[in-house]
Coordinates of C-alpha atoms in Angstrom, one line a residue:
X1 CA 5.9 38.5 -18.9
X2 CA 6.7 40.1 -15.5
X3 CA 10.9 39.8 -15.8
X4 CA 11.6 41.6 -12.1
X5 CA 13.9 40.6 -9.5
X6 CA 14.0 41.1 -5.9
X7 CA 16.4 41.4 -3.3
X8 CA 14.4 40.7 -0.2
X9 CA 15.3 37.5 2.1
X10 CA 18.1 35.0 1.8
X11 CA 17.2 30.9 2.2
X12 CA 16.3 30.7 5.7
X13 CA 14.0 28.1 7.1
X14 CA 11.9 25.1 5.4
X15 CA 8.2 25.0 4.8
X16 CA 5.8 21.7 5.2
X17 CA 6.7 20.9 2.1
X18 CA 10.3 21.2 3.0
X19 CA 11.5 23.4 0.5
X20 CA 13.8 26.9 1.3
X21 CA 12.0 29.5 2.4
X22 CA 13.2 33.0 3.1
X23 CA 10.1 34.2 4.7
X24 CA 7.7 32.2 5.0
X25 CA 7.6 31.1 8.9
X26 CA 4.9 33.0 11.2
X27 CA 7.9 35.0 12.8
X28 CA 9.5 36.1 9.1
X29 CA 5.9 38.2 8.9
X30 CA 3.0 39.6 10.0
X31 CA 0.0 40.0 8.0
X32 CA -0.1 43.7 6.4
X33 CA -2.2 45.1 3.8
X34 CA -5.4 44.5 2.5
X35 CA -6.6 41.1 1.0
X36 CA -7.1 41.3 -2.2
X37 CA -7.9 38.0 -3.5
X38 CA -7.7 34.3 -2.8
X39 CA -4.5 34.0 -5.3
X40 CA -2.4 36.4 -6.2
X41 CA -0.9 35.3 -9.9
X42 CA 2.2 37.5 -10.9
X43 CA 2.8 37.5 -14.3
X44 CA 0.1 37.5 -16.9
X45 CA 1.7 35.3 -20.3
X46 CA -0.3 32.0 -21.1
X47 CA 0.2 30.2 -17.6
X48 CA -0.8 32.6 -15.3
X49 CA -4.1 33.7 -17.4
X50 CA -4.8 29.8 -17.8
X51 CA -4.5 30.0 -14.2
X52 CA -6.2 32.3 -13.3
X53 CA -9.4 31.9 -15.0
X54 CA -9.2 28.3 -13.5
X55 CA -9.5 29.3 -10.4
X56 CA -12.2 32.2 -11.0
X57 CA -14.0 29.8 -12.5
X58 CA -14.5 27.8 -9.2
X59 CA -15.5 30.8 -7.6
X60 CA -12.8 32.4 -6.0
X61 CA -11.4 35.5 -6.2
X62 CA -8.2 36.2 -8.0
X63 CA -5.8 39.1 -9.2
X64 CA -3.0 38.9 -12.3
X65 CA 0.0 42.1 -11.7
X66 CA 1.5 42.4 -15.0
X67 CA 4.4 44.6 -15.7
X68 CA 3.8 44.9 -19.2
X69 CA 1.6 47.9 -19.6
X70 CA -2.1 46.5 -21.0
X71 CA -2.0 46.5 -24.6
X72 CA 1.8 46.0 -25.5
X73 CA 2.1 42.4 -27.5
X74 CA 4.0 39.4 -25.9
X75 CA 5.8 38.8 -29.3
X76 CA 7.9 35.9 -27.8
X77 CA 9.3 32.7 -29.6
X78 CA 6.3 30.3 -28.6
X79 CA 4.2 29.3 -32.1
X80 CA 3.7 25.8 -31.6
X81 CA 0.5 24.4 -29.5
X82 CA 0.9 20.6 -28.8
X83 CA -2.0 17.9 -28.8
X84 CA -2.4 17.4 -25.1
X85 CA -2.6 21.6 -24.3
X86 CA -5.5 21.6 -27.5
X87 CA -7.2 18.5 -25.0
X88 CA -6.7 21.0 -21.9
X89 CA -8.1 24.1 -24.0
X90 CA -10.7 21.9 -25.2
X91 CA -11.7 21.3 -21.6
X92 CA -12.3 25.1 -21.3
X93 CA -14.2 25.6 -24.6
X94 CA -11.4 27.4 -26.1
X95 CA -10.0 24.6 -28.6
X96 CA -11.5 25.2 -31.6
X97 CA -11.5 28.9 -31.7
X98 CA -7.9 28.6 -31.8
X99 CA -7.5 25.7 -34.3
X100 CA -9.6 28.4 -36.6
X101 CA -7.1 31.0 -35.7
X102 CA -3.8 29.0 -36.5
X103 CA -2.5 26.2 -38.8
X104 CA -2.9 22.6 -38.5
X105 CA 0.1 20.9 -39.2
X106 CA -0.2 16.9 -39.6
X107 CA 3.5 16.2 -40.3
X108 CA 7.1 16.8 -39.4
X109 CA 10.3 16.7 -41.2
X110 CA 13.3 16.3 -39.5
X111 CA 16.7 16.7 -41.0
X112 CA 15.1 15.7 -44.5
X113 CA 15.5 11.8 -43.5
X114 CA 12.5 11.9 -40.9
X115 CA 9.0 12.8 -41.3
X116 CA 7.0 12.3 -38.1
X117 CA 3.2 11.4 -38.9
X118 CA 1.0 13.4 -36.1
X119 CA -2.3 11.8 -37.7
X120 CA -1.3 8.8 -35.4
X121 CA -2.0 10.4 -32.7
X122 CA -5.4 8.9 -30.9
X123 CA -6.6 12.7 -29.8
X124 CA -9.1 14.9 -31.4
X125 CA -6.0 17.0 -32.2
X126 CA -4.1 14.6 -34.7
X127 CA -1.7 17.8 -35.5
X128 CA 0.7 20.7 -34.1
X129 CA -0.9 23.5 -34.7
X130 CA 0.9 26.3 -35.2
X131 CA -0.6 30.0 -33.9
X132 CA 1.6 32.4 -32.1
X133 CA 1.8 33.1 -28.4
X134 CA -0.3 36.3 -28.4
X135 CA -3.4 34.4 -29.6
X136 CA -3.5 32.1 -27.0
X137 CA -2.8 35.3 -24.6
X138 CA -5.9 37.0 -25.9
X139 CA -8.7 33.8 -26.0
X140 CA -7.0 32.6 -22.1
X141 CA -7.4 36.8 -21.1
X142 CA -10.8 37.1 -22.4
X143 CA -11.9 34.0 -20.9
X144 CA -10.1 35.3 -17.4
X145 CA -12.0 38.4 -17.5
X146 CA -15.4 37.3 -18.3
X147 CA -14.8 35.1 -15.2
X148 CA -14.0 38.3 -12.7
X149 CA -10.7 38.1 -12.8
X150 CA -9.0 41.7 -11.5
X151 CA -5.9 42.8 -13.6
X152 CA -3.3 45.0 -12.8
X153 CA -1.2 46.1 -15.6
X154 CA 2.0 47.8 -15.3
X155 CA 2.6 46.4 -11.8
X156 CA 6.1 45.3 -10.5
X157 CA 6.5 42.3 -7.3
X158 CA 8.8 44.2 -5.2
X159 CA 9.1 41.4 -2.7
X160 CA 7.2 39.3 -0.4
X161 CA 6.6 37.9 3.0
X162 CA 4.4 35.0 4.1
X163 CA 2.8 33.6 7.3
X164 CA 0.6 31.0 8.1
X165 CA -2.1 32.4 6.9
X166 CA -1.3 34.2 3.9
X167 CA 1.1 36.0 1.5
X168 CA 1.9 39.9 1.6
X169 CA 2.9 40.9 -1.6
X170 CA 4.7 44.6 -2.0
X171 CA 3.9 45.5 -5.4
X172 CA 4.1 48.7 -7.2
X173 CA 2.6 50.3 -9.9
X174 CA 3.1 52.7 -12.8
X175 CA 0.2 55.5 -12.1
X176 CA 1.6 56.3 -8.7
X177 CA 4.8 54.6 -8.2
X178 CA 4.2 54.1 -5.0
X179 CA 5.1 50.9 -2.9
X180 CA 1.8 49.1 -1.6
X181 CA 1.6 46.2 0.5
X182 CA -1.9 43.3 -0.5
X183 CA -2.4 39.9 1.1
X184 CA -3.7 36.8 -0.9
X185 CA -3.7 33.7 0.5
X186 CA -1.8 31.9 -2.0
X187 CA 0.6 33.3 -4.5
X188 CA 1.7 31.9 -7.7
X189 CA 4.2 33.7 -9.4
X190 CA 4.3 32.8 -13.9
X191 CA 6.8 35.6 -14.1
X192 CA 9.1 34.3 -16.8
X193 CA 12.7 33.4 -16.9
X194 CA 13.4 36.1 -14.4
X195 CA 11.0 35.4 -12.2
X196 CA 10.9 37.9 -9.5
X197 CA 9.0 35.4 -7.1
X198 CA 11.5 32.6 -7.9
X199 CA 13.8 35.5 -6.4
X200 CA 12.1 36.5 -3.6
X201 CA 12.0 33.1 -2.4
X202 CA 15.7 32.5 -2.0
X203 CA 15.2 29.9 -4.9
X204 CA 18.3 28.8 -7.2
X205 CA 17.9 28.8 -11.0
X206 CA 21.0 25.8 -12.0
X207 CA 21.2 25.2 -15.5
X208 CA 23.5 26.6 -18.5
X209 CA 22.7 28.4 -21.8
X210 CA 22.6 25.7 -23.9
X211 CA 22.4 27.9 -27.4
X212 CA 23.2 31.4 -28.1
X213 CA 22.3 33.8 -30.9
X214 CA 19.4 32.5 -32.3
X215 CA 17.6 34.8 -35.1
X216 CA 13.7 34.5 -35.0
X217 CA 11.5 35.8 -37.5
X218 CA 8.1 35.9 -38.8
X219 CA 8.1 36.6 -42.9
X220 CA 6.6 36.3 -46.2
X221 CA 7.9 33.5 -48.8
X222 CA 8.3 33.6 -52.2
X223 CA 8.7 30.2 -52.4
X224 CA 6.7 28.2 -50.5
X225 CA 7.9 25.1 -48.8
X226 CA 6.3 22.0 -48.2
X227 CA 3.0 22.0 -46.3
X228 CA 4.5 20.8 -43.1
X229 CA 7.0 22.1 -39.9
X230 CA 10.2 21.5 -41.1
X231 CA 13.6 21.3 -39.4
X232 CA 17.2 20.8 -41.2
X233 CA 20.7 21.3 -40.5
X234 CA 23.7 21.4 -42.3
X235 CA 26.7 21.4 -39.7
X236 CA 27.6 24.9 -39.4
X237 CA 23.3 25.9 -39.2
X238 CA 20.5 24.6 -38.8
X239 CA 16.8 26.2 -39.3
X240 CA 13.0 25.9 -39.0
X241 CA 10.4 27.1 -41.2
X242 CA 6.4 26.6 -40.1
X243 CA 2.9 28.1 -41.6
X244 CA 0.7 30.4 -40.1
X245 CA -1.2 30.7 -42.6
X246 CA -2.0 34.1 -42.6
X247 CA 1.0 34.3 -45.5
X248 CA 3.0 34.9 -43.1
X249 CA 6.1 32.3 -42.0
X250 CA 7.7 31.3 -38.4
X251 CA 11.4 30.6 -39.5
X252 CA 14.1 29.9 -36.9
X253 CA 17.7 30.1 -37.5
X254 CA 21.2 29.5 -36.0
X255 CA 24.8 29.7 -37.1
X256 CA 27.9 28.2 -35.4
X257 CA 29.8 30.8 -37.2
X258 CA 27.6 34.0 -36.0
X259 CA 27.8 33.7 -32.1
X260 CA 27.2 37.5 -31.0
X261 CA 24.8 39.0 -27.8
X262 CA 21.6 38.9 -27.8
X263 CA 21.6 42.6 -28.4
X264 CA 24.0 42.5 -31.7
X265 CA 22.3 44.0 -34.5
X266 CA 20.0 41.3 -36.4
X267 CA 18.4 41.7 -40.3
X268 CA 17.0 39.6 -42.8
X269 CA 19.8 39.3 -44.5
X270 CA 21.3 37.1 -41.7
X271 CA 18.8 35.1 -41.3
X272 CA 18.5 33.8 -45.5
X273 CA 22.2 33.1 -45.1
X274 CA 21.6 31.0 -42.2
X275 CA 18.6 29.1 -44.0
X276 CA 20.9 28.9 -47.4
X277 CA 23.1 26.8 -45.2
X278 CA 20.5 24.8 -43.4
X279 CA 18.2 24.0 -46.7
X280 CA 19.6 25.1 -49.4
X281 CA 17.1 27.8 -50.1
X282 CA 16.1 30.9 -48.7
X283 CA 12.6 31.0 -50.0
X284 CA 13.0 34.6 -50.9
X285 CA 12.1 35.3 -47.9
X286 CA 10.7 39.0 -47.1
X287 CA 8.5 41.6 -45.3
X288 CA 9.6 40.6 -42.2
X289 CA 7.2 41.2 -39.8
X290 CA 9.7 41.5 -36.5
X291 CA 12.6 40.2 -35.7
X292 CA 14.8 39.2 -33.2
X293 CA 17.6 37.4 -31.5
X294 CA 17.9 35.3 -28.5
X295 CA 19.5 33.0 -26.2
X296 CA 18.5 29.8 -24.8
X297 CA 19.1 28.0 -21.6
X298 CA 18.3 24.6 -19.5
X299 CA 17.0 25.5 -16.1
X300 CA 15.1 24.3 -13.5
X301 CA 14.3 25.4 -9.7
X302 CA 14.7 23.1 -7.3
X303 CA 11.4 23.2 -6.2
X304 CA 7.6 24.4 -7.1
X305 CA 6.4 25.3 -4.0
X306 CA 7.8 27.4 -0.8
X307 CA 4.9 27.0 1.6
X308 CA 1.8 29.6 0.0
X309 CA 4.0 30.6 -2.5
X310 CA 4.0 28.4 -6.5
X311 CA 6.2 28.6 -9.7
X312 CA 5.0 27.8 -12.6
X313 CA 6.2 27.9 -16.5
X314 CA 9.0 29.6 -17.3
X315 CA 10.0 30.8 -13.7
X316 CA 10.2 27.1 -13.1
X317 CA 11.4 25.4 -15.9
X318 CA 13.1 27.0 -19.4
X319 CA 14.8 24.9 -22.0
X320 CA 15.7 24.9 -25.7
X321 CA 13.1 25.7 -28.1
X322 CA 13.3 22.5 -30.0
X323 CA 10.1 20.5 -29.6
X324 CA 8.3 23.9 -28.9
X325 CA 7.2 22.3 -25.4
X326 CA 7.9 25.5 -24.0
X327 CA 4.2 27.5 -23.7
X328 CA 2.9 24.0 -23.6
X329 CA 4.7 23.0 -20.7
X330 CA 3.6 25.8 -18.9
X331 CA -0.5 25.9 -19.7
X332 CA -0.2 22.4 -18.9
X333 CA 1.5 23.1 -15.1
X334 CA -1.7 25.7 -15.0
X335 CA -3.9 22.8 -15.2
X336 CA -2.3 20.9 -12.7
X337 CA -1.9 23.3 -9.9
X338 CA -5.6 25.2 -10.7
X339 CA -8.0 22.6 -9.5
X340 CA -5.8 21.8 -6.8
X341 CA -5.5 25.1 -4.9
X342 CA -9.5 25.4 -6.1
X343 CA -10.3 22.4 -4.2
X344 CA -8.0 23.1 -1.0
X345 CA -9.2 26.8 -0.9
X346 CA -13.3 25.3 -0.8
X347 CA -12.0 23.1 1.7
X348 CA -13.1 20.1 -0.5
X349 CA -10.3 17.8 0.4
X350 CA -8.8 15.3 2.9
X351 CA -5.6 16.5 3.2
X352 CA -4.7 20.0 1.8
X353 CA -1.1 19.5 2.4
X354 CA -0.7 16.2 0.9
X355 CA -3.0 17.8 -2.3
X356 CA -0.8 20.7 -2.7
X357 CA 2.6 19.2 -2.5
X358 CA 1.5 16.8 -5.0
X359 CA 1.8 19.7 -7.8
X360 CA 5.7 19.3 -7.3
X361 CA 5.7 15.2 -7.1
X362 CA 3.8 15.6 -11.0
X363 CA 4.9 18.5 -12.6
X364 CA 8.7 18.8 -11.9
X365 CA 9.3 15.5 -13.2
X366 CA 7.9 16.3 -16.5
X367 CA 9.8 19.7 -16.6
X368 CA 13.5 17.4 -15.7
X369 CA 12.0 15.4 -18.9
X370 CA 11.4 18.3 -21.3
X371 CA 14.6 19.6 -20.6
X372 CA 16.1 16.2 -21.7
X373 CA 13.8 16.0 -24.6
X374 CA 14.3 19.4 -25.8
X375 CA 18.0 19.3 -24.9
X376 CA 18.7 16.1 -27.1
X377 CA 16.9 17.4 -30.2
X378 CA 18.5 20.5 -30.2
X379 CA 21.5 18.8 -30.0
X380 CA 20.9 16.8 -33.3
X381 CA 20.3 19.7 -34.9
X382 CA 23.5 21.5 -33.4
X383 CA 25.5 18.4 -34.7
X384 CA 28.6 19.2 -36.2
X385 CA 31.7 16.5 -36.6
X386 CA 31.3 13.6 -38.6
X387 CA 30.8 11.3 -35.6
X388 CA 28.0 13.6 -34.6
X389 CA 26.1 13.6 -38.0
X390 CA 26.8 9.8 -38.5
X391 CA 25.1 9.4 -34.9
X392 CA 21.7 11.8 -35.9
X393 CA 21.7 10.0 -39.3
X394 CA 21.5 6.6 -37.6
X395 CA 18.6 7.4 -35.2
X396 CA 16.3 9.4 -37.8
X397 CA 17.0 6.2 -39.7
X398 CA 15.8 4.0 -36.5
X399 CA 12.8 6.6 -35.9
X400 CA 12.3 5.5 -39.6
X401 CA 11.8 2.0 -39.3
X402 CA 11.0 1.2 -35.1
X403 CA 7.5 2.8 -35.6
X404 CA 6.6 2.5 -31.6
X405 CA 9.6 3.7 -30.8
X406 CA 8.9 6.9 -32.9
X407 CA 4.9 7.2 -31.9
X408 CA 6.4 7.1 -28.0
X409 CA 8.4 9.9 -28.8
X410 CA 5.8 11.9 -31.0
X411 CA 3.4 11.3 -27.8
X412 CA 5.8 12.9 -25.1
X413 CA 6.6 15.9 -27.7
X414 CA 2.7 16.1 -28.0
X415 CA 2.1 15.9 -24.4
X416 CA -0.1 12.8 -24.5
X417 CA 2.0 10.3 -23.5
X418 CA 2.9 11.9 -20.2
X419 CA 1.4 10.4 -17.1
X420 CA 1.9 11.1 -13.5
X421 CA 3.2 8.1 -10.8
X422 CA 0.4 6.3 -9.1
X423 CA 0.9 4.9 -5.7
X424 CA 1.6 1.3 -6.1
X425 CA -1.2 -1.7 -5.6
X426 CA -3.0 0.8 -8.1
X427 CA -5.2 0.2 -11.3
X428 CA -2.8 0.5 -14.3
X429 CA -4.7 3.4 -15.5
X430 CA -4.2 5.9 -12.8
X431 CA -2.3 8.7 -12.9
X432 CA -2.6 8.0 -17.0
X433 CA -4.6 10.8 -19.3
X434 CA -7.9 9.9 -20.3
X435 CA -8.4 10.2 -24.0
X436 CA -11.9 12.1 -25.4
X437 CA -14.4 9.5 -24.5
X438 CA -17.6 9.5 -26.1
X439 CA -20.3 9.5 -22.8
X440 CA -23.9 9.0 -23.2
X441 CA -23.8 12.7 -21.6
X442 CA -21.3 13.8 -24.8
X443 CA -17.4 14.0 -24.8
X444 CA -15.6 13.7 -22.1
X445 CA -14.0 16.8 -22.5
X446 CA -17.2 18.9 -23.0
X447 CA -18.1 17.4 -19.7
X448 CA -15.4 18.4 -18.4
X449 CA -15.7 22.5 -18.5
X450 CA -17.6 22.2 -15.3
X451 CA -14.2 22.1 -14.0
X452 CA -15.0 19.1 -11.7
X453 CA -14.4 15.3 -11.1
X454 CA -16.0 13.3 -13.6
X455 CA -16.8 9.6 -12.6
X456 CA -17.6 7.6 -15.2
X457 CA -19.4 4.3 -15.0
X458 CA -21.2 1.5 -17.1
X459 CA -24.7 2.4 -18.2
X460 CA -25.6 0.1 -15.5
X461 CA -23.3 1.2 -12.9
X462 CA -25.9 2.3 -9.6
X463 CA -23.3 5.0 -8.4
X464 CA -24.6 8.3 -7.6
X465 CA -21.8 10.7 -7.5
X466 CA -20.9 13.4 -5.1
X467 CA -21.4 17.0 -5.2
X468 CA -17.9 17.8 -6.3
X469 CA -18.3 15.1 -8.9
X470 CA -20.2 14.7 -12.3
X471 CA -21.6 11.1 -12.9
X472 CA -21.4 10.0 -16.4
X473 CA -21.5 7.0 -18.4
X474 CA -19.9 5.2 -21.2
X475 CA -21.3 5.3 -24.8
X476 CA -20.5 2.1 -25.3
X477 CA -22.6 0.5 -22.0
X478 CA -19.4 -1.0 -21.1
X479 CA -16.0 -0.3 -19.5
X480 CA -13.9 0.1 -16.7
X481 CA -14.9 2.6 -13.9
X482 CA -13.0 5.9 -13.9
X483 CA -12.9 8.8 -11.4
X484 CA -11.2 11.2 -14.0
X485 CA -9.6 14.1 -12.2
X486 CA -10.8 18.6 -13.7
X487 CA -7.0 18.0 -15.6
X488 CA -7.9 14.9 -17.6
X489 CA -6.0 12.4 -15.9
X490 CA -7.3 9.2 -13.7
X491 CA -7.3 9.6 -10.4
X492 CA -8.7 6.0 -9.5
X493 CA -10.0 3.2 -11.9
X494 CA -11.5 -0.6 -11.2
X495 CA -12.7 -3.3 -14.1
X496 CA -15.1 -4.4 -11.4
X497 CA -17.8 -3.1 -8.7
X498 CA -15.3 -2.1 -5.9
X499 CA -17.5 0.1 -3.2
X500 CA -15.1 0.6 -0.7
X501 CA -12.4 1.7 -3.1
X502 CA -14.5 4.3 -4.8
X503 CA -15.8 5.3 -1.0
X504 CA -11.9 6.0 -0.5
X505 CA -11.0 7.5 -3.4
X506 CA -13.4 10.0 -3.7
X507 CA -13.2 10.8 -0.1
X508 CA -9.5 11.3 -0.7
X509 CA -10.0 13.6 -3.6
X510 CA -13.0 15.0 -3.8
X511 CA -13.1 15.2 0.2
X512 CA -16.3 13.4 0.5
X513 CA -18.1 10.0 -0.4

């Protein structure tokens, strides 16, 4: 991912949404440069290409600057792709290519008292399946292409300036090295941890680095372990094994008694000390394909969006890599923002303000909640005095036995059991995701790859819906009326005939009735 920084602008003045801004009142700027595109995404790993081929897909015109050169691998630490983001890739035709790419993985074991059951889950993704970042990169590029998205590898943000009607990017790239200056008229930078757009903007990063010196590998077995992700610690280390099943194996390690830089030498030989400690075994482990070492921390920005400008993934939001929510948080920011900007930008909405600050009111919740998910698992595993172990052994013993309490938590690790607030007075489905319905038109999801609203209505139901809306009905002749939102979730719902509500809430949404 793009990693630059920038020095331009210090917190000045406040946007509509009232969030810093260093530049984006109409005196900070005036509009230079050529427009380029509707959006301007910076930074081309699994959110922005999500992104991007979102909003090309609804007709508008959009460029990624990369400054990886085209071609060189995004070998990061991601491997794990949850549930809800197979529901949201489903929803783009892009699910089950990747579930024939990657692993399936139905169970998994925690600290060798707790085995989490993912068949549970009511999805038509019962499993984590485990595929590493790159092939998500490739199916999400190919799809962004083939959709007329421009790319511009090897390209830097140098800074930015916006106005009130646009955003003037200063980008340069590597053929001529030369500073040039391109409008879009929204930006969104997906530029990693150190996000060069989160700079630009004057935007604080708070957080700490919550664990250091991690050793990450992928590698052949000569043992091979149990047919499921598996997580154990000992103390001093823990460790994670997982199946690609390609032969090769994800394994994660860490040691409280090997806390060196990031850029301290790393071998194998490391990390089958570290999984000797953590399960006993090192599975004669070989043939590593690459391997690294990392730190990581619990951040946050403050906020999402600085007038025309968005963050999204890891330039908003990093944390711990237990859980593996990381990637998935991210794609799944992508489909929140996407439809939005789509539908401001084709001017098919009430009020474009309102629609666009409401990325921040959904998504940066969930990313305060990931960190304290993700934060509070690695922290089990991390556990090291006797009153710390004592404590993890008593709530992998309650996960045991309170089955609800552990199917709530395998839902918000999957994704599914997040939800978004609804305004109150409202039906208790909104703002809740809508499972894979079967319609009379197919599944929902199939349905939904036209990238619109979808209302959905008893086979009787005399609603004719809107352009910007697909009308479809339940299989089952019977059941409550939806208007289900391009990301999956309701965006209104009524168990009975209610005209003037659906008259309002499409108007509100959809920006006509």
């Amino acid at each position: 991912m793009n990693d630059t920084t920038n020095s331009s602008g210090s917190t000045g003045s406040t946007n509509s949404s009232g969030s810093p801004d260093t530049a984006s009142s109409p005196r900070a700027a005036r509009p230079e440069g050529p427009l380029i595109s509707d959006v301007l995404v910076v930074g081309a790993g699994p959110t922005g290409l999500l992104l991007a081929g979102d909003l090309a897909a609804a007709g508008l015109s959009v460029t990624v600057a990369e400054r990886r050169p085209h071609g060189i691998s995004n070998m990061t630490r991601a491997f794990g792709v949850h549930a809800r983001t197979l529901e949201m890739l489903d929803a783009r035709g892009l699910a089950d290519e990747l579930v024939k790419r990657g692993r399936a993985m139905g169970r998994m074991n925690m600290f060798g008292r707790l085995t989490l059951d993912l068949n549970r889950l009511r999805t038509r993704f019962p499993y984590v399946l485990i595929a590493p970042q790159y092939e998500v990169e490739q199916l999400l590029e190919r799809r962004a292409l083939s959709e007329g998205v421009q790319f511009r590898y090897g390209t830097e943000l140098l800074g930015l300036r916006q106005d009130g009607e646009g955003v003037t990017a200063e980008l340069r790239g590597a053929d001529t090295g030369e500073p040039v200056s391109v409008r879009a008229r929204y930006l969104v930078g997906t530029d990693g941890v150190r996000s060069g757009v989160r700079e630009a903007l004057g935007l604080p990063f708070p957080g700490v680095a919550v664990i250091r010196s991690i050793v990450l590998a992928d590698v052949r077995l000569t043992e091979e372990p149990e047919d499921m992700l598996t997580v154990n610690g000992s103390g001093d280390s823990f460790a994670l094994v997982a199946p690609f099943g390609d032969g090769y194996y994800r394994v994660m390690g860490w040691s409280r008694n090997r806390q060196v830089p990031d850029t301290a030498p790393v071998d194998l030989d490391e990390l089958r000390a570290i999984a000797r400690e953590a399960f006993g075994t090192d599975y004669g482990m070989h043939d590593a394909r690459w391997i690294s070492r990392f730190h990581s921390d619990e951040r946050q920005a403050p906020a999402y969006r600085v007038g025309r400008v968005f963050l999204a993934g890891d330039a908003a939001h990093v944390h711990s890599p237990a859980g593996g929510q990381g990637m998935n948080t991210g794609l799944q920011d992508a489909a929140n923002l996407s439809w939005k900007l789509a539908a401001v930008l084709r001017g098919r909405t009430a009020d474009a303000e309102a629609l666009l600050d409401s990325y921040q009111a959904e998504r940066h919740p969930v990313g305060a909640m990931v960190l304290r998910t993700s934060g509070a698992l690695v922290r089990l595993a991390m556990a090291h005095n006797p009153l710390q172990r004592a404590g993890r052994s008593a709530i992998t013993r309650f996960l045991k036995v309170v089955r609800p309490v552990a199917d709530k938590a395998i839902g918000m690790i999957s994704g599914l059991g997040i939800s978004y607030r609804a305004e109150r007075g409202s039906h208790p489905l909104t703002g809740k995701r809508v499972p894979d319905l079967e319609l009379t038109e197919g599944r929902l999801y199939e349905v939904l790859r036209r990238g619109e609203f979808v209302l959905v209505t008893p086979r009787d139901g005399r609603v004719a819906a809107p352009e910007e809306a697909t009308c479809a009905h339940w299989k089952s002749g019977r059941g409550s009326t939806l208007l289900v939102r391009p990301d999956g979730y309701v965006a209104w719902a009524s168990d009975r005939p209610d005209a003037p509500g659906l008259h309002a809430a499409l108007t509100r949404w959809t920006g006509r009735a």
